[in-house]
Amino acid sequence: MTRPLFSFEFFPPQTAEGAEKLAVTRKQLATLNPEFFSVTFGAGGSTREHTLKTVQQIKAEGHNVAPHLSCIGSTRENIRAILQTYKQLGIRRIVALRGDLPSGMAGTGEFQYASELVSFIREQTGDHFHIEVAAYPEFHPQAKSARDDLLNFRRKINAGANSAITQYFYNADSYFHFVDECSKLGITAPIVPGIMPIVKFAQLARFSDACGAEIPRWIRRTLENYGDDTASIQAFGLDVVTSLCQRLLTRGAPGLHFYTLNQAAPTLAIWKHLGL
Ligand code: FAD
């Protein structure tokens, strides 16, 4: 059996202290021998320099790194320049996204959807990059319908994406259903589940409301019940997320992509519980 594909996502730190902390996190997670680390990119280019710096540091340490690139609010010229920089650095994988325009920022720029970015990357750089795109087992909050979202996902694959990473979810059936529907549409690209460790309830609830990821009622109510008892929240979260990962891998998920939020401990704990 081939080893599942594991990857870890970071956001680019904005301060020297944050960068130092991330270097420690990276060192700990590197011991798990992931396929790649990925680094997010603020829509509209708001973290452009920080993303690049973090990508350079990871690359210099000898790891595979996949920068995220979001296109909303950008011009073709901007994106072309970023692609050239990554190509020169020897980067081979990119996570291509639309992004969400920060509130108050006007104009969508020259790209409207991630599928247009994927086509542009292929047009500019041929097969140089392995392109990852986002997938939504519980459907993207702005999609007109579940069916439309699936067809829009297929558009990204047909435009040249090689594989996908999902938004996080806590209901494994949503993932299996999504993968089945994709397969009926002829999509064979690997769809790797995105995993969000449960560390703090308020933060998770806020994220989930914003991105349309559902926290099932039984999980939400149990977490609410723990109040400020962080140790109980984390112990319960560890159980929930470990069994989710176990189900996903047992039923054939091609790997796991961890949203680490720049912390090693929650991912390491899940890893240990999975017995990987
Ligand atoms: P798209 O695939 O373009 O889809 C956006 C919406 O438009 C969907 O509702 C889709 O159904 C609809 N749509 C697509 N094509 C069409 C069409 N032709 N006609 C009509 N409707 C259409 N954001 C960041 O800013 N930076 C990051 O680094 C980042 N990393 C992420 C990593 C992962 C793994 C995931 C899952 C998300 C990430 N995001 C990031 C968030 C992402 O940018 C948002 O979810 C955003 O709202 C949608 O991006 P997308 O690439 O999925 O967009």
mmCIF file of C-alpha atoms and ligand atoms in Angstrom:
data_model
loop_
_atom_site.group_PDB
_atom_site.id
_atom_site.type_symbol
_atom_site.label_atom_id
_atom_site.label_comp_id
_atom_site.label_asym_id
_atom_site.label_seq_id
_atom_site.Cartn_x
_atom_site.Cartn_y
_atom_site.Cartn_z
ATOM 1 C CA MET A 1 0.000 0.000 0.000
ATOM 2 C CA THR A 2 1.329 3.476 -0.803
ATOM 3 C CA ARG A 3 1.858 5.789 2.142
ATOM 4 C CA PRO A 4 -0.898 8.379 2.451
ATOM 5 C CA LEU A 5 0.107 11.931 1.571
ATOM 6 C CA PHE A 6 0.509 14.165 4.597
ATOM 7 C CA SER A 7 0.951 17.923 4.457
ATOM 8 C CA PHE A 8 0.936 20.788 6.940
ATOM 9 C CA GLU A 9 -0.326 24.307 6.377
ATOM 10 C CA PHE A 10 1.051 27.499 7.951
ATOM 11 C CA PHE A 11 0.142 31.145 7.724
ATOM 12 C CA PRO A 12 3.010 33.603 7.145
ATOM 13 C CA PRO A 13 4.055 35.246 10.425
ATOM 14 C CA GLN A 14 4.088 39.055 10.428
ATOM 15 C CA THR A 15 6.622 39.514 13.244
ATOM 16 C CA ALA A 16 10.125 38.269 14.059
ATOM 17 C CA GLU A 17 8.749 36.529 17.144
ATOM 18 C CA GLY A 18 6.091 34.757 15.065
ATOM 19 C CA ALA A 19 8.746 33.666 12.584
ATOM 20 C CA GLU A 20 10.897 32.216 15.361
ATOM 21 C CA LYS A 21 7.947 30.305 16.771
ATOM 22 C CA LEU A 22 7.081 28.956 13.334
ATOM 23 C CA ALA A 23 10.672 27.776 12.813
ATOM 24 C CA VAL A 24 10.330 25.667 15.984
ATOM 25 C CA THR A 25 6.909 24.333 14.876
ATOM 26 C CA ARG A 26 8.358 23.415 11.489
ATOM 27 C CA LYS A 27 11.260 21.557 13.021
ATOM 28 C CA GLN A 28 8.895 19.458 15.129
ATOM 29 C CA LEU A 29 6.530 18.701 12.249
ATOM 30 C CA ALA A 30 9.396 17.951 9.858
ATOM 31 C CA THR A 31 10.133 14.850 11.958
ATOM 32 C CA LEU A 32 6.848 13.403 10.584
ATOM 33 C CA ASN A 33 8.321 13.549 7.102
ATOM 34 C CA PRO A 34 5.420 15.298 5.327
ATOM 35 C CA GLU A 35 5.074 15.450 1.562
ATOM 36 C CA PHE A 36 5.081 19.257 1.771
ATOM 37 C CA PHE A 37 4.442 22.307 3.900
ATOM 38 C CA SER A 38 2.107 24.951 2.507
ATOM 39 C CA VAL A 39 1.972 28.684 3.224
ATOM 40 C CA THR A 40 -1.205 30.749 2.900
ATOM 41 C CA PHE A 41 -1.497 33.983 0.938
ATOM 42 C CA GLY A 42 -3.729 36.898 1.965
ATOM 43 C CA ALA A 43 -6.240 37.713 -0.762
ATOM 44 C CA GLY A 44 -5.407 40.868 -2.698
ATOM 45 C CA GLY A 45 -1.695 40.258 -2.030
ATOM 46 C CA SER A 46 -1.898 41.472 1.569
ATOM 47 C CA THR A 47 0.721 38.941 2.774
ATOM 48 C CA ARG A 48 2.695 38.702 -0.467
ATOM 49 C CA GLU A 49 6.107 39.524 1.029
ATOM 50 C CA HIS A 50 5.566 37.495 4.205
ATOM 51 C CA THR A 51 4.386 34.483 2.219
ATOM 52 C CA LEU A 52 7.446 34.680 -0.024
ATOM 53 C CA LYS A 53 9.804 35.023 2.931
ATOM 54 C CA THR A 54 8.305 32.026 4.717
ATOM 55 C CA VAL A 55 8.406 29.970 1.514
ATOM 56 C CA GLN A 56 12.092 30.852 1.036
ATOM 57 C CA GLN A 57 12.921 29.839 4.612
ATOM 58 C CA ILE A 58 11.195 26.472 4.273
ATOM 59 C CA LYS A 59 12.856 25.821 0.936
ATOM 60 C CA ALA A 60 16.274 26.737 2.383
ATOM 61 C CA GLU A 61 15.728 24.124 5.098
ATOM 62 C CA GLY A 62 15.421 21.530 2.350
ATOM 63 C CA HIS A 63 11.660 20.830 2.532
ATOM 64 C CA ASN A 64 9.089 20.749 -0.225
ATOM 65 C CA VAL A 65 6.921 23.832 0.036
ATOM 66 C CA ALA A 66 3.714 24.815 -1.727
ATOM 67 C CA PRO A 67 2.832 28.508 -1.661
ATOM 68 C CA HIS A 68 -0.869 29.337 -1.798
ATOM 69 C CA LEU A 69 -1.751 31.909 -4.420
ATOM 70 C CA SER A 70 -5.107 33.670 -4.450
ATOM 71 C CA CYS A 71 -6.144 35.671 -7.485
ATOM 72 C CA ILE A 72 -9.030 37.900 -6.422
ATOM 73 C CA GLY A 73 -8.076 41.578 -6.638
ATOM 74 C CA SER A 74 -4.940 40.768 -8.670
ATOM 75 C CA THR A 75 -3.839 41.606 -12.170
ATOM 76 C CA ARG A 76 -2.359 39.114 -14.632
ATOM 77 C CA GLU A 77 0.919 41.010 -14.419
ATOM 78 C CA ASN A 78 1.052 40.571 -10.646
ATOM 79 C CA ILE A 79 0.354 36.865 -10.811
ATOM 80 C CA ARG A 80 2.838 36.409 -13.660
ATOM 81 C CA ALA A 81 5.573 38.032 -11.550
ATOM 82 C CA ILE A 82 4.803 35.839 -8.538
ATOM 83 C CA LEU A 83 4.843 32.689 -10.679
ATOM 84 C CA GLN A 84 8.226 33.688 -12.138
ATOM 85 C CA THR A 85 9.659 34.219 -8.658
ATOM 86 C CA TYR A 86 8.448 30.794 -7.494
ATOM 87 C CA LYS A 87 9.742 29.128 -10.637
ATOM 88 C CA GLN A 88 13.171 30.678 -10.107
ATOM 89 C CA LEU A 89 13.182 29.467 -6.512
ATOM 90 C CA GLY A 90 12.593 25.909 -7.716
ATOM 91 C CA ILE A 91 9.075 25.635 -6.301
ATOM 92 C CA ARG A 92 7.101 22.819 -7.992
ATOM 93 C CA ARG A 93 3.702 22.918 -6.261
ATOM 94 C CA ILE A 94 1.143 25.715 -5.891
ATOM 95 C CA VAL A 95 -2.237 25.865 -4.129
ATOM 96 C CA ALA A 96 -4.367 27.980 -6.492
ATOM 97 C CA LEU A 97 -7.323 29.838 -4.980
ATOM 98 C CA ARG A 98 -9.759 32.606 -5.624
ATOM 99 C CA GLY A 99 -9.504 34.080 -2.112
ATOM 100 C CA ASP A 100 -11.989 36.423 -0.476
ATOM 101 C CA LEU A 101 -11.627 40.160 -0.909
ATOM 102 C CA PRO A 102 -10.921 41.838 2.430
ATOM 103 C CA SER A 103 -13.838 44.097 3.366
ATOM 104 C CA GLY A 104 -13.318 47.641 2.106
ATOM 105 C CA MET A 105 -11.147 46.507 -0.781
ATOM 106 C CA ALA A 106 -12.741 47.503 -4.060
ATOM 107 C CA GLY A 107 -12.605 45.721 -7.426
ATOM 108 C CA THR A 108 -12.141 42.040 -8.099
ATOM 109 C CA GLY A 109 -9.152 42.578 -10.390
ATOM 110 C CA GLU A 110 -8.585 40.535 -13.535
ATOM 111 C CA PHE A 111 -9.603 37.138 -12.180
ATOM 112 C CA GLN A 112 -13.029 36.166 -10.956
ATOM 113 C CA TYR A 113 -12.686 32.463 -10.151
ATOM 114 C CA ALA A 114 -9.931 30.033 -9.203
ATOM 115 C CA SER A 115 -10.490 28.091 -12.461
ATOM 116 C CA GLU A 116 -9.252 31.185 -14.345
ATOM 117 C CA LEU A 117 -6.113 31.229 -12.196
ATOM 118 C CA VAL A 118 -5.479 27.536 -12.883
ATOM 119 C CA SER A 119 -5.800 28.149 -16.648
ATOM 120 C CA PHE A 120 -3.476 31.139 -16.380
ATOM 121 C CA ILE A 121 -0.823 29.165 -14.469
ATOM 122 C CA ARG A 122 -0.927 26.418 -17.123
ATOM 123 C CA GLU A 123 -0.787 28.982 -19.929
ATOM 124 C CA GLN A 124 2.216 30.765 -18.392
ATOM 125 C CA THR A 125 4.219 27.884 -16.965
ATOM 126 C CA GLY A 126 3.038 24.718 -18.735
ATOM 127 C CA ASP A 127 3.484 21.637 -16.576
ATOM 128 C CA HIS A 128 6.070 23.163 -14.255
ATOM 129 C CA PHE A 129 3.769 23.280 -11.214
ATOM 130 C CA HIS A 130 1.689 20.610 -9.579
ATOM 131 C CA ILE A 131 -1.523 22.589 -8.969
ATOM 132 C CA GLU A 132 -3.713 21.996 -5.921
ATOM 133 C CA VAL A 133 -7.170 23.563 -5.697
ATOM 134 C CA ALA A 134 -9.759 23.868 -2.920
ATOM 135 C CA ALA A 135 -12.744 21.519 -2.585
ATOM 136 C CA TYR A 136 -15.799 21.835 -0.331
ATOM 137 C CA PRO A 137 -17.461 18.612 0.896
ATOM 138 C CA GLU A 138 -20.114 20.745 2.652
ATOM 139 C CA PHE A 139 -20.187 23.099 -0.364
ATOM 140 C CA HIS A 140 -18.854 26.622 -0.700
ATOM 141 C CA PRO A 141 -21.083 29.170 1.072
ATOM 142 C CA GLN A 142 -21.492 31.312 -2.075
ATOM 143 C CA ALA A 143 -22.366 28.429 -4.418
ATOM 144 C CA LYS A 144 -25.757 28.734 -6.107
ATOM 145 C CA SER A 145 -26.424 25.053 -5.396
ATOM 146 C CA ALA A 146 -24.586 21.890 -4.381
ATOM 147 C CA ARG A 147 -24.675 20.737 -8.020
ATOM 148 C CA ASP A 148 -23.239 24.044 -9.267
ATOM 149 C CA ASP A 149 -20.424 23.840 -6.755
ATOM 150 C CA LEU A 150 -19.528 20.337 -7.956
ATOM 151 C CA LEU A 151 -19.545 21.496 -11.570
ATOM 152 C CA ASN A 152 -17.422 24.500 -10.630
ATOM 153 C CA PHE A 153 -14.999 22.179 -8.878
ATOM 154 C CA ARG A 154 -14.783 20.092 -12.057
ATOM 155 C CA ARG A 155 -14.053 23.306 -13.980
ATOM 156 C CA LYS A 156 -10.870 23.742 -11.895
ATOM 157 C CA ILE A 157 -9.783 20.162 -12.529
ATOM 158 C CA ASN A 158 -10.507 20.494 -16.252
ATOM 159 C CA ALA A 159 -8.517 23.727 -16.313
ATOM 160 C CA GLY A 160 -5.467 21.708 -15.264
ATOM 161 C CA ALA A 161 -5.450 21.180 -11.488
ATOM 162 C CA ASN A 162 -3.751 17.949 -10.409
ATOM 163 C CA SER A 163 -5.324 17.437 -7.000
ATOM 164 C CA ALA A 164 -7.415 19.094 -4.306
ATOM 165 C CA ILE A 165 -7.406 19.851 -0.607
ATOM 166 C CA THR A 166 -10.749 20.196 1.138
ATOM 167 C CA GLN A 167 -12.123 22.788 3.491
ATOM 168 C CA TYR A 168 -12.218 21.224 6.955
ATOM 169 C CA PHE A 169 -15.260 19.290 8.109
ATOM 170 C CA TYR A 170 -16.156 17.050 11.060
ATOM 171 C CA ASN A 171 -18.658 14.838 9.277
ATOM 172 C CA ALA A 172 -16.791 12.123 7.373
ATOM 173 C CA ASP A 173 -19.912 11.254 5.343
ATOM 174 C CA SER A 174 -19.868 14.677 3.691
ATOM 175 C CA TYR A 175 -16.397 13.875 2.364
ATOM 176 C CA PHE A 176 -17.298 10.366 1.149
ATOM 177 C CA HIS A 177 -20.422 11.716 -0.548
ATOM 178 C CA PHE A 178 -18.436 14.504 -2.223
ATOM 179 C CA VAL A 179 -15.789 12.072 -3.494
ATOM 180 C CA ASP A 180 -18.510 9.745 -4.851
ATOM 181 C CA GLU A 181 -20.225 12.616 -6.656
ATOM 182 C CA CYS A 182 -16.893 13.729 -8.133
ATOM 183 C CA SER A 183 -16.214 10.224 -9.319
ATOM 184 C CA LYS A 184 -19.631 10.149 -11.065
ATOM 185 C CA LEU A 185 -18.569 13.341 -12.853
ATOM 186 C CA GLY A 186 -15.405 11.615 -14.054
ATOM 187 C CA ILE A 187 -13.060 13.405 -11.634
ATOM 188 C CA THR A 188 -10.182 11.122 -10.726
ATOM 189 C CA ALA A 189 -7.812 13.679 -9.150
ATOM 190 C CA PRO A 190 -6.913 12.900 -5.516
ATOM 191 C CA ILE A 191 -9.026 14.889 -3.013
ATOM 192 C CA VAL A 192 -7.165 15.174 0.279
ATOM 193 C CA PRO A 193 -9.247 16.004 3.376
ATOM 194 C CA GLY A 194 -8.275 19.193 5.222
ATOM 195 C CA ILE A 195 -8.113 18.571 8.977
ATOM 196 C CA MET A 196 -8.647 21.281 11.583
ATOM 197 C CA PRO A 197 -7.531 20.234 15.079
ATOM 198 C CA ILE A 198 -9.898 21.425 17.817
ATOM 199 C CA VAL A 199 -7.967 23.653 20.201
ATOM 200 C CA LYS A 200 -10.176 26.599 21.185
ATOM 201 C CA PHE A 201 -13.928 26.623 20.784
ATOM 202 C CA ALA A 202 -14.630 30.362 20.258
ATOM 203 C CA GLN A 203 -12.021 30.655 17.517
ATOM 204 C CA LEU A 204 -13.232 27.499 15.779
ATOM 205 C CA ALA A 205 -16.866 28.643 15.915
ATOM 206 C CA ARG A 206 -15.920 31.997 14.383
ATOM 207 C CA PHE A 207 -13.901 30.385 11.557
ATOM 208 C CA SER A 208 -16.590 27.837 10.845
ATOM 209 C CA ASP A 209 -19.360 30.429 10.606
ATOM 210 C CA ALA A 210 -17.255 32.454 8.173
ATOM 211 C CA CYS A 211 -16.257 29.622 5.854
ATOM 212 C CA GLY A 212 -19.414 27.519 5.969
ATOM 213 C CA ALA A 213 -17.822 24.486 7.683
ATOM 214 C CA GLU A 214 -20.332 22.840 9.963
ATOM 215 C CA ILE A 215 -19.563 21.901 13.546
ATOM 216 C CA PRO A 216 -22.079 19.098 14.205
ATOM 217 C CA ARG A 217 -24.475 19.929 17.022
ATOM 218 C CA TRP A 218 -23.233 17.195 19.353
ATOM 219 C CA ILE A 219 -19.669 18.494 19.041
ATOM 220 C CA ARG A 220 -20.673 22.160 19.387
ATOM 221 C CA ARG A 221 -22.839 21.516 22.459
ATOM 222 C CA THR A 222 -20.168 19.415 24.155
ATOM 223 C CA LEU A 223 -17.496 22.057 23.506
ATOM 224 C CA GLU A 224 -19.807 24.829 24.760
ATOM 225 C CA ASN A 225 -20.345 22.852 27.930
ATOM 226 C CA TYR A 226 -16.630 22.864 28.727
ATOM 227 C CA GLY A 227 -16.582 26.683 28.928
ATOM 228 C CA ASP A 228 -13.038 27.796 29.786
ATOM 229 C CA ASP A 229 -11.829 24.294 30.562
ATOM 230 C CA THR A 230 -9.187 24.200 27.812
ATOM 231 C CA ALA A 231 -7.800 20.813 28.853
ATOM 232 C CA SER A 232 -11.216 19.136 28.423
ATOM 233 C CA ILE A 233 -11.837 20.921 25.118
ATOM 234 C CA GLN A 234 -8.522 19.692 23.796
ATOM 235 C CA ALA A 235 -8.946 16.129 25.082
ATOM 236 C CA PHE A 236 -12.425 15.872 23.524
ATOM 237 C CA GLY A 237 -11.209 17.553 20.323
ATOM 238 C CA LEU A 238 -8.339 15.101 20.081
ATOM 239 C CA ASP A 239 -10.725 12.125 20.316
ATOM 240 C CA VAL A 240 -13.134 13.564 17.749
ATOM 241 C CA VAL A 241 -10.483 14.518 15.213
ATOM 242 C CA THR A 242 -8.461 11.316 15.647
ATOM 243 C CA SER A 243 -11.501 9.151 14.942
ATOM 244 C CA LEU A 244 -12.398 11.348 11.964
ATOM 245 C CA CYS A 245 -8.874 10.854 10.537
ATOM 246 C CA GLN A 246 -9.044 7.122 11.224
ATOM 247 C CA ARG A 247 -12.340 6.787 9.337
ATOM 248 C CA LEU A 248 -11.043 8.855 6.441
ATOM 249 C CA LEU A 249 -7.835 6.872 6.027
ATOM 250 C CA THR A 250 -9.520 3.492 6.518
ATOM 251 C CA ARG A 251 -12.049 4.288 3.791
ATOM 252 C CA GLY A 252 -9.408 5.315 1.314
ATOM 253 C CA ALA A 253 -8.695 9.053 1.673
ATOM 254 C CA PRO A 254 -5.416 9.642 -0.183
ATOM 255 C CA GLY A 255 -3.876 11.549 2.741
ATOM 256 C CA LEU A 256 -4.493 14.332 5.240
ATOM 257 C CA HIS A 257 -3.700 18.064 5.091
ATOM 258 C CA PHE A 258 -3.488 19.648 8.551
ATOM 259 C CA TYR A 259 -4.442 23.266 9.179
ATOM 260 C CA THR A 260 -1.821 23.705 11.894
ATOM 261 C CA LEU A 261 -2.445 27.396 12.711
ATOM 262 C CA ASN A 262 1.346 27.444 13.203
ATOM 263 C CA GLN A 263 1.189 25.119 16.220
ATOM 264 C CA ALA A 264 2.850 21.709 16.303
ATOM 265 C CA ALA A 265 1.330 20.189 19.454
ATOM 266 C CA PRO A 266 -2.288 19.567 18.282
ATOM 267 C CA THR A 267 -1.158 17.904 15.031
ATOM 268 C CA LEU A 268 1.537 15.866 16.816
ATOM 269 C CA ALA A 269 -1.050 14.636 19.331
ATOM 270 C CA ILE A 270 -3.430 13.501 16.566
ATOM 271 C CA TRP A 271 -0.535 11.843 14.759
ATOM 272 C CA LYS A 272 0.462 9.935 17.884
ATOM 273 C CA HIS A 273 -3.113 8.812 18.533
ATOM 274 C CA LEU A 274 -3.432 7.627 14.952
ATOM 275 C CA GLY A 275 -0.361 5.482 15.518
ATOM 276 C CA LEU A 276 1.177 6.636 12.267
HETATM 277 P P1 FAD B 1 -13.586 29.192 -6.562
HETATM 278 O O1 FAD B 1 -13.249 27.793 -6.923
HETATM 279 O O2 FAD B 1 -13.411 30.230 -7.586
HETATM 280 O O3 FAD B 1 -15.107 29.184 -6.064
HETATM 281 C C1 FAD B 1 -15.661 30.289 -5.389
HETATM 282 C C2 FAD B 1 -17.177 30.276 -5.530
HETATM 283 O O4 FAD B 1 -17.525 30.615 -6.870
HETATM 284 C C3 FAD B 1 -17.833 28.925 -5.265
HETATM 285 O O5 FAD B 1 -19.080 29.157 -4.670
HETATM 286 C C4 FAD B 1 -18.010 28.336 -6.676
HETATM 287 O O6 FAD B 1 -19.079 27.405 -6.736
HETATM 288 C C5 FAD B 1 -18.302 29.594 -7.473
HETATM 289 N N1 FAD B 1 -17.862 29.508 -8.878
HETATM 290 C C6 FAD B 1 -16.680 29.039 -9.346
HETATM 291 N N2 FAD B 1 -16.622 29.158 -10.684
HETATM 292 C C7 FAD B 1 -17.775 29.734 -11.075
HETATM 293 C C8 FAD B 1 -18.326 30.132 -12.336
HETATM 294 N N3 FAD B 1 -17.630 29.980 -13.464
HETATM 295 N N4 FAD B 1 -19.549 30.689 -12.346
HETATM 296 C C9 FAD B 1 -20.249 30.871 -11.209
HETATM 297 N N5 FAD B 1 -19.791 30.519 -9.969
HETATM 298 C C10 FAD B 1 -18.569 29.958 -9.918
HETATM 299 N N6 FAD B 1 -7.962 31.963 0.972
HETATM 300 C C11 FAD B 1 -6.966 32.869 0.888
HETATM 301 O O7 FAD B 1 -7.229 34.065 0.714
HETATM 302 N N7 FAD B 1 -5.653 32.500 1.008
HETATM 303 C C12 FAD B 1 -5.284 31.216 1.176
HETATM 304 O O8 FAD B 1 -4.095 30.930 1.264
HETATM 305 C C13 FAD B 1 -6.315 30.221 1.241
HETATM 306 N N8 FAD B 1 -6.010 28.911 1.368
HETATM 307 C C14 FAD B 1 -7.014 27.975 1.313
HETATM 308 C C15 FAD B 1 -6.675 26.618 1.321
HETATM 309 C C16 FAD B 1 -7.660 25.633 1.239
HETATM 310 C C17 FAD B 1 -7.263 24.180 1.204
HETATM 311 C C18 FAD B 1 -9.037 26.013 1.204
HETATM 312 C C19 FAD B 1 -10.119 24.973 1.159
HETATM 313 C C20 FAD B 1 -9.377 27.356 1.199
HETATM 314 C C21 FAD B 1 -8.385 28.354 1.242
HETATM 315 N N9 FAD B 1 -8.689 29.723 1.196
HETATM 316 C C22 FAD B 1 -7.676 30.651 1.137
HETATM 317 C C23 FAD B 1 -10.083 30.168 1.193
HETATM 318 C C24 FAD B 1 -10.647 30.364 -0.214
HETATM 319 O O9 FAD B 1 -9.951 31.397 -0.864
HETATM 320 C C25 FAD B 1 -12.122 30.726 -0.066
HETATM 321 O O10 FAD B 1 -12.845 29.606 0.351
HETATM 322 C C26 FAD B 1 -12.763 31.393 -1.270
HETATM 323 O O11 FAD B 1 -14.054 31.876 -0.876
HETATM 324 C C27 FAD B 1 -13.004 30.462 -2.461
HETATM 325 O O12 FAD B 1 -11.852 30.128 -3.074
HETATM 326 P P2 FAD B 1 -11.831 28.986 -4.214
HETATM 327 O O13 FAD B 1 -10.474 28.918 -4.721
HETATM 328 O O14 FAD B 1 -12.459 27.744 -3.722
HETATM 329 O O15 FAD B 1 -12.813 29.693 -5.286
#
